[in-house]
Amino acid sequence: DFMSFSSQFISMSCGLIKLGDLFELYRENRNLPQVKSFNEELNQFFYADIQEISCHKDPCKKINTSKDCIIVPVNSSLLAARGWKNAEKINQNDILVVDYGHNGVEWSVAECAATSCLPDKMTCFNLVLRRASNFVISSHYHGAGFIIKSS
């Protein structure tokens, strides 16, 4: 079962949308829903407007926890228990902050079980948000949401 960065889901005000589909809506100048983001100071989720989405090819890394996995560009960062950590430096046993979507505001942690660099560059998207710098992605519709910050 092949997974790519663009086939993963991003949490939006209207539910989950595949990243690749969101980029197509942006290219078509369609009305975009807001993106779920995490406010570290208030320790809670909120929704932010998209200002811009760019598309590029980047090397990626697959990160596995006991329940889920995601693919992220190596130059992005994920929210870990001790702050932001560059994806390239995430290793087994690192503790990542995850959103399980309960009531839209709760978050938990997941221990990284394994990581692997992927051999080919993948299509990736950089989101520029209004009043936010991170967004929540998951590998499947009912998966844990990982909080990612683009470089």
PDB file of C-alpha atoms in Angstrom:
ATOM      1  CA  ASP A   1       0.000   0.000   0.000  1.00  0.00           C
ATOM      2  CA  PHE A   2       1.935   3.038  -1.299  1.00  0.00           C
ATOM      3  CA  MET A   3       1.730   6.219   0.716  1.00  0.00           C
ATOM      4  CA  SER A   4       2.998   9.624  -0.361  1.00  0.00           C
ATOM      5  CA  PHE A   5       3.077  13.029   1.282  1.00  0.00           C
ATOM      6  CA  SER A   6       0.304  14.329  -1.025  1.00  0.00           C
ATOM      7  CA  SER A   7      -1.988  11.339  -0.300  1.00  0.00           C
ATOM      8  CA  GLN A   8      -2.052  12.097   3.427  1.00  0.00           C
ATOM      9  CA  PHE A   9      -4.867  14.022   5.085  1.00  0.00           C
ATOM     10  CA  ILE A  10      -4.793  17.535   6.502  1.00  0.00           C
ATOM     11  CA  SER A  11      -7.221  18.548   9.242  1.00  0.00           C
ATOM     12  CA  MET A  12      -9.540  21.341   8.104  1.00  0.00           C
ATOM     13  CA  SER A  13     -12.554  23.165   9.497  1.00  0.00           C
ATOM     14  CA  CYS A  14     -14.737  20.964   7.256  1.00  0.00           C
ATOM     15  CA  GLY A  15     -13.010  17.675   8.158  1.00  0.00           C
ATOM     16  CA  LEU A  16     -10.075  15.886   6.548  1.00  0.00           C
ATOM     17  CA  ILE A  17      -8.882  16.582   2.998  1.00  0.00           C
ATOM     18  CA  LYS A  18      -5.986  14.965   1.127  1.00  0.00           C
ATOM     19  CA  LEU A  19      -3.070  17.395   0.788  1.00  0.00           C
ATOM     20  CA  GLY A  20      -2.990  16.891  -2.991  1.00  0.00           C
ATOM     21  CA  ASP A  21      -6.720  17.682  -3.268  1.00  0.00           C
ATOM     22  CA  LEU A  22      -6.270  20.825  -1.156  1.00  0.00           C
ATOM     23  CA  PHE A  23      -3.531  22.005  -3.505  1.00  0.00           C
ATOM     24  CA  GLU A  24      -5.844  21.468  -6.509  1.00  0.00           C
ATOM     25  CA  LEU A  25      -8.566  23.563  -4.823  1.00  0.00           C
ATOM     26  CA  TYR A  26      -5.970  26.290  -4.236  1.00  0.00           C
ATOM     27  CA  ARG A  27      -4.798  26.185  -7.887  1.00  0.00           C
ATOM     28  CA  GLU A  28      -8.423  26.488  -9.027  1.00  0.00           C
ATOM     29  CA  ASN A  29      -8.861  29.627  -6.839  1.00  0.00           C
ATOM     30  CA  ARG A  30     -11.657  27.896  -4.932  1.00  0.00           C
ATOM     31  CA  ASN A  31     -12.845  28.937  -1.485  1.00  0.00           C
ATOM     32  CA  LEU A  32     -10.629  27.115   0.998  1.00  0.00           C
ATOM     33  CA  PRO A  33     -11.646  25.895   4.449  1.00  0.00           C
ATOM     34  CA  GLN A  34      -9.474  26.843   7.402  1.00  0.00           C
ATOM     35  CA  VAL A  35      -6.564  24.647   8.532  1.00  0.00           C
ATOM     36  CA  LYS A  36      -6.342  23.115  11.999  1.00  0.00           C
ATOM     37  CA  SER A  37      -3.321  24.533  13.809  1.00  0.00           C
ATOM     38  CA  PHE A  38      -1.894  24.279  17.326  1.00  0.00           C
ATOM     39  CA  ASN A  39      -1.281  27.260  19.616  1.00  0.00           C
ATOM     40  CA  GLU A  40       1.609  26.273  21.877  1.00  0.00           C
ATOM     41  CA  GLU A  41       1.128  29.171  24.317  1.00  0.00           C
ATOM     42  CA  LEU A  42      -2.550  28.347  24.938  1.00  0.00           C
ATOM     43  CA  ASN A  43      -1.996  24.605  24.518  1.00  0.00           C
ATOM     44  CA  GLN A  44      -5.005  24.259  22.235  1.00  0.00           C
ATOM     45  CA  PHE A  45      -6.076  23.859  18.623  1.00  0.00           C
ATOM     46  CA  PHE A  46      -7.652  26.569  16.468  1.00  0.00           C
ATOM     47  CA  TYR A  47      -8.360  27.138  12.764  1.00  0.00           C
ATOM     48  CA  ALA A  48      -6.298  29.438  10.531  1.00  0.00           C
ATOM     49  CA  ASP A  49      -6.729  30.854   7.014  1.00  0.00           C
ATOM     50  CA  ILE A  50      -4.492  29.710   4.155  1.00  0.00           C
ATOM     51  CA  GLN A  51      -2.606  32.530   2.439  1.00  0.00           C
ATOM     52  CA  GLU A  52      -0.566  30.480  -0.010  1.00  0.00           C
ATOM     53  CA  ILE A  53       0.322  26.890  -0.936  1.00  0.00           C
ATOM     54  CA  SER A  54       3.462  26.053  -2.893  1.00  0.00           C
ATOM     55  CA  CYS A  55       4.409  22.719  -4.436  1.00  0.00           C
ATOM     56  CA  HIS A  56       7.935  21.284  -4.682  1.00  0.00           C
ATOM     57  CA  LYS A  57       9.873  17.999  -4.630  1.00  0.00           C
ATOM     58  CA  ASP A  58      11.728  17.171  -1.410  1.00  0.00           C
ATOM     59  CA  PRO A  59      13.402  14.190   0.209  1.00  0.00           C
ATOM     60  CA  CYS A  60      11.043  12.636   2.761  1.00  0.00           C
ATOM     61  CA  LYS A  61      11.140  10.487   5.859  1.00  0.00           C
ATOM     62  CA  LYS A  62       8.650   7.905   7.083  1.00  0.00           C
ATOM     63  CA  ILE A  63       7.957   8.065  10.823  1.00  0.00           C
ATOM     64  CA  ASN A  64       6.200   5.176  12.579  1.00  0.00           C
ATOM     65  CA  THR A  65       4.562   5.031  15.996  1.00  0.00           C
ATOM     66  CA  SER A  66       2.893   1.954  17.462  1.00  0.00           C
ATOM     67  CA  LYS A  67      -0.451   2.981  15.914  1.00  0.00           C
ATOM     68  CA  ASP A  68       0.273   5.195  12.903  1.00  0.00           C
ATOM     69  CA  CYS A  69       2.846   6.430  10.442  1.00  0.00           C
ATOM     70  CA  ILE A  70       3.322   9.551   8.380  1.00  0.00           C
ATOM     71  CA  ILE A  71       5.606  10.786   5.640  1.00  0.00           C
ATOM     72  CA  VAL A  72       7.109  14.247   6.053  1.00  0.00           C
ATOM     73  CA  PRO A  73       9.703  16.317   4.193  1.00  0.00           C
ATOM     74  CA  VAL A  74      13.060  16.028   5.994  1.00  0.00           C
ATOM     75  CA  ASN A  75      13.310  19.839   6.185  1.00  0.00           C
ATOM     76  CA  SER A  76      10.031  20.144   8.122  1.00  0.00           C
ATOM     77  CA  SER A  77       9.644  19.971  11.905  1.00  0.00           C
ATOM     78  CA  LEU A  78       7.248  18.018  14.096  1.00  0.00           C
ATOM     79  CA  LEU A  79       6.007  19.001  17.520  1.00  0.00           C
ATOM     80  CA  ALA A  80       7.670  16.740  20.071  1.00  0.00           C
ATOM     81  CA  ALA A  81       7.205  16.566  23.832  1.00  0.00           C
ATOM     82  CA  ARG A  82      10.166  18.946  24.266  1.00  0.00           C
ATOM     83  CA  GLY A  83       9.355  21.384  21.466  1.00  0.00           C
ATOM     84  CA  TRP A  84       9.857  21.394  17.709  1.00  0.00           C
ATOM     85  CA  LYS A  85      12.199  18.777  16.284  1.00  0.00           C
ATOM     86  CA  ASN A  86      13.505  18.653  12.720  1.00  0.00           C
ATOM     87  CA  ALA A  87      12.103  15.589  10.932  1.00  0.00           C
ATOM     88  CA  GLU A  88      15.586  14.580   9.805  1.00  0.00           C
ATOM     89  CA  LYS A  89      16.652  14.292  13.470  1.00  0.00           C
ATOM     90  CA  ILE A  90      13.626  12.334  14.756  1.00  0.00           C
ATOM     91  CA  ASN A  91      14.679   8.906  15.971  1.00  0.00           C
ATOM     92  CA  GLN A  92      13.193   5.846  17.603  1.00  0.00           C
ATOM     93  CA  ASN A  93      11.881   6.560  21.129  1.00  0.00           C
ATOM     94  CA  ASP A  94      11.340  10.288  20.492  1.00  0.00           C
ATOM     95  CA  ILE A  95       7.980  11.405  21.924  1.00  0.00           C
ATOM     96  CA  LEU A  96       5.764  13.251  19.421  1.00  0.00           C
ATOM     97  CA  VAL A  97       2.637  15.313  20.132  1.00  0.00           C
ATOM     98  CA  VAL A  98      -0.389  13.897  18.273  1.00  0.00           C
ATOM     99  CA  ASP A  99      -4.019  14.922  17.811  1.00  0.00           C
ATOM    100  CA  TYR A 100      -6.519  12.105  18.124  1.00  0.00           C
ATOM    101  CA  GLY A 101      -9.378  14.430  17.189  1.00  0.00           C
ATOM    102  CA  HIS A 102     -11.412  13.919  20.358  1.00  0.00           C
ATOM    103  CA  ASN A 103     -13.620  17.003  20.700  1.00  0.00           C
ATOM    104  CA  GLY A 104     -11.237  18.769  18.331  1.00  0.00           C
ATOM    105  CA  VAL A 105      -9.075  20.106  21.143  1.00  0.00           C
ATOM    106  CA  GLU A 106      -7.406  17.208  22.939  1.00  0.00           C
ATOM    107  CA  TRP A 107      -3.910  16.025  22.202  1.00  0.00           C
ATOM    108  CA  SER A 108      -1.702  13.206  23.409  1.00  0.00           C
ATOM    109  CA  VAL A 109       1.776  11.835  22.783  1.00  0.00           C
ATOM    110  CA  ALA A 110       3.091   8.889  20.774  1.00  0.00           C
ATOM    111  CA  GLU A 111       6.481   7.234  20.963  1.00  0.00           C
ATOM    112  CA  CYS A 112       8.359   6.987  17.698  1.00  0.00           C
ATOM    113  CA  ALA A 113       8.875   3.285  16.944  1.00  0.00           C
ATOM    114  CA  ALA A 114      10.993   3.584  13.791  1.00  0.00           C
ATOM    115  CA  THR A 115      12.064   6.011  11.088  1.00  0.00           C
ATOM    116  CA  SER A 116      13.358   5.566   7.566  1.00  0.00           C
ATOM    117  CA  CYS A 117      14.495   7.926   4.829  1.00  0.00           C
ATOM    118  CA  LEU A 118      12.724   7.341   1.537  1.00  0.00           C
ATOM    119  CA  PRO A 119      14.816   6.815  -1.605  1.00  0.00           C
ATOM    120  CA  ASP A 120      13.069   9.263  -3.954  1.00  0.00           C
ATOM    121  CA  LYS A 121      12.006  12.879  -3.626  1.00  0.00           C
ATOM    122  CA  MET A 122       8.241  13.330  -3.307  1.00  0.00           C
ATOM    123  CA  THR A 123       5.792  16.063  -4.182  1.00  0.00           C
ATOM    124  CA  CYS A 124       5.390  18.179  -1.052  1.00  0.00           C
ATOM    125  CA  PHE A 125       3.389  21.270  -0.149  1.00  0.00           C
ATOM    126  CA  ASN A 126       4.330  24.270   1.931  1.00  0.00           C
ATOM    127  CA  LEU A 127       1.385  26.090   3.512  1.00  0.00           C
ATOM    128  CA  VAL A 128       1.612  29.743   4.500  1.00  0.00           C
ATOM    129  CA  LEU A 129      -1.093  30.444   7.064  1.00  0.00           C
ATOM    130  CA  ARG A 130      -2.476  33.628   8.570  1.00  0.00           C
ATOM    131  CA  ARG A 131      -1.676  33.801  12.323  1.00  0.00           C
ATOM    132  CA  ALA A 132      -0.286  30.242  12.380  1.00  0.00           C
ATOM    133  CA  SER A 133       2.840  28.335  11.407  1.00  0.00           C
ATOM    134  CA  ASN A 134       1.821  24.679  11.726  1.00  0.00           C
ATOM    135  CA  PHE A 135      -0.858  22.243  10.603  1.00  0.00           C
ATOM    136  CA  VAL A 136      -2.090  18.737  11.428  1.00  0.00           C
ATOM    137  CA  ILE A 137      -1.644  15.781   9.032  1.00  0.00           C
ATOM    138  CA  SER A 138      -2.470  12.081   9.274  1.00  0.00           C
ATOM    139  CA  SER A 139      -1.811   9.091   7.040  1.00  0.00           C
ATOM    140  CA  HIS A 140      -5.368   7.808   7.004  1.00  0.00           C
ATOM    141  CA  TYR A 141      -8.837   9.073   7.757  1.00  0.00           C
ATOM    142  CA  HIS A 142      -9.019   7.859  11.353  1.00  0.00           C
ATOM    143  CA  GLY A 143      -5.299   8.157  12.112  1.00  0.00           C
ATOM    144  CA  ALA A 144      -3.520  10.271  14.670  1.00  0.00           C
ATOM    145  CA  GLY A 145      -2.782  13.800  13.518  1.00  0.00           C
ATOM    146  CA  PHE A 146       0.853  14.856  13.691  1.00  0.00           C
ATOM    147  CA  ILE A 147       1.592  18.564  14.099  1.00  0.00           C
ATOM    148  CA  ILE A 148       3.994  19.671  11.379  1.00  0.00           C
ATOM    149  CA  LYS A 149       5.695  22.977  10.619  1.00  0.00           C
ATOM    150  CA  SER A 150       6.968  23.654   7.112  1.00  0.00           C
ATOM    151  CA  SER A 151      10.445  25.044   6.700  1.00  0.00           C
TER     152      SER A 151
END
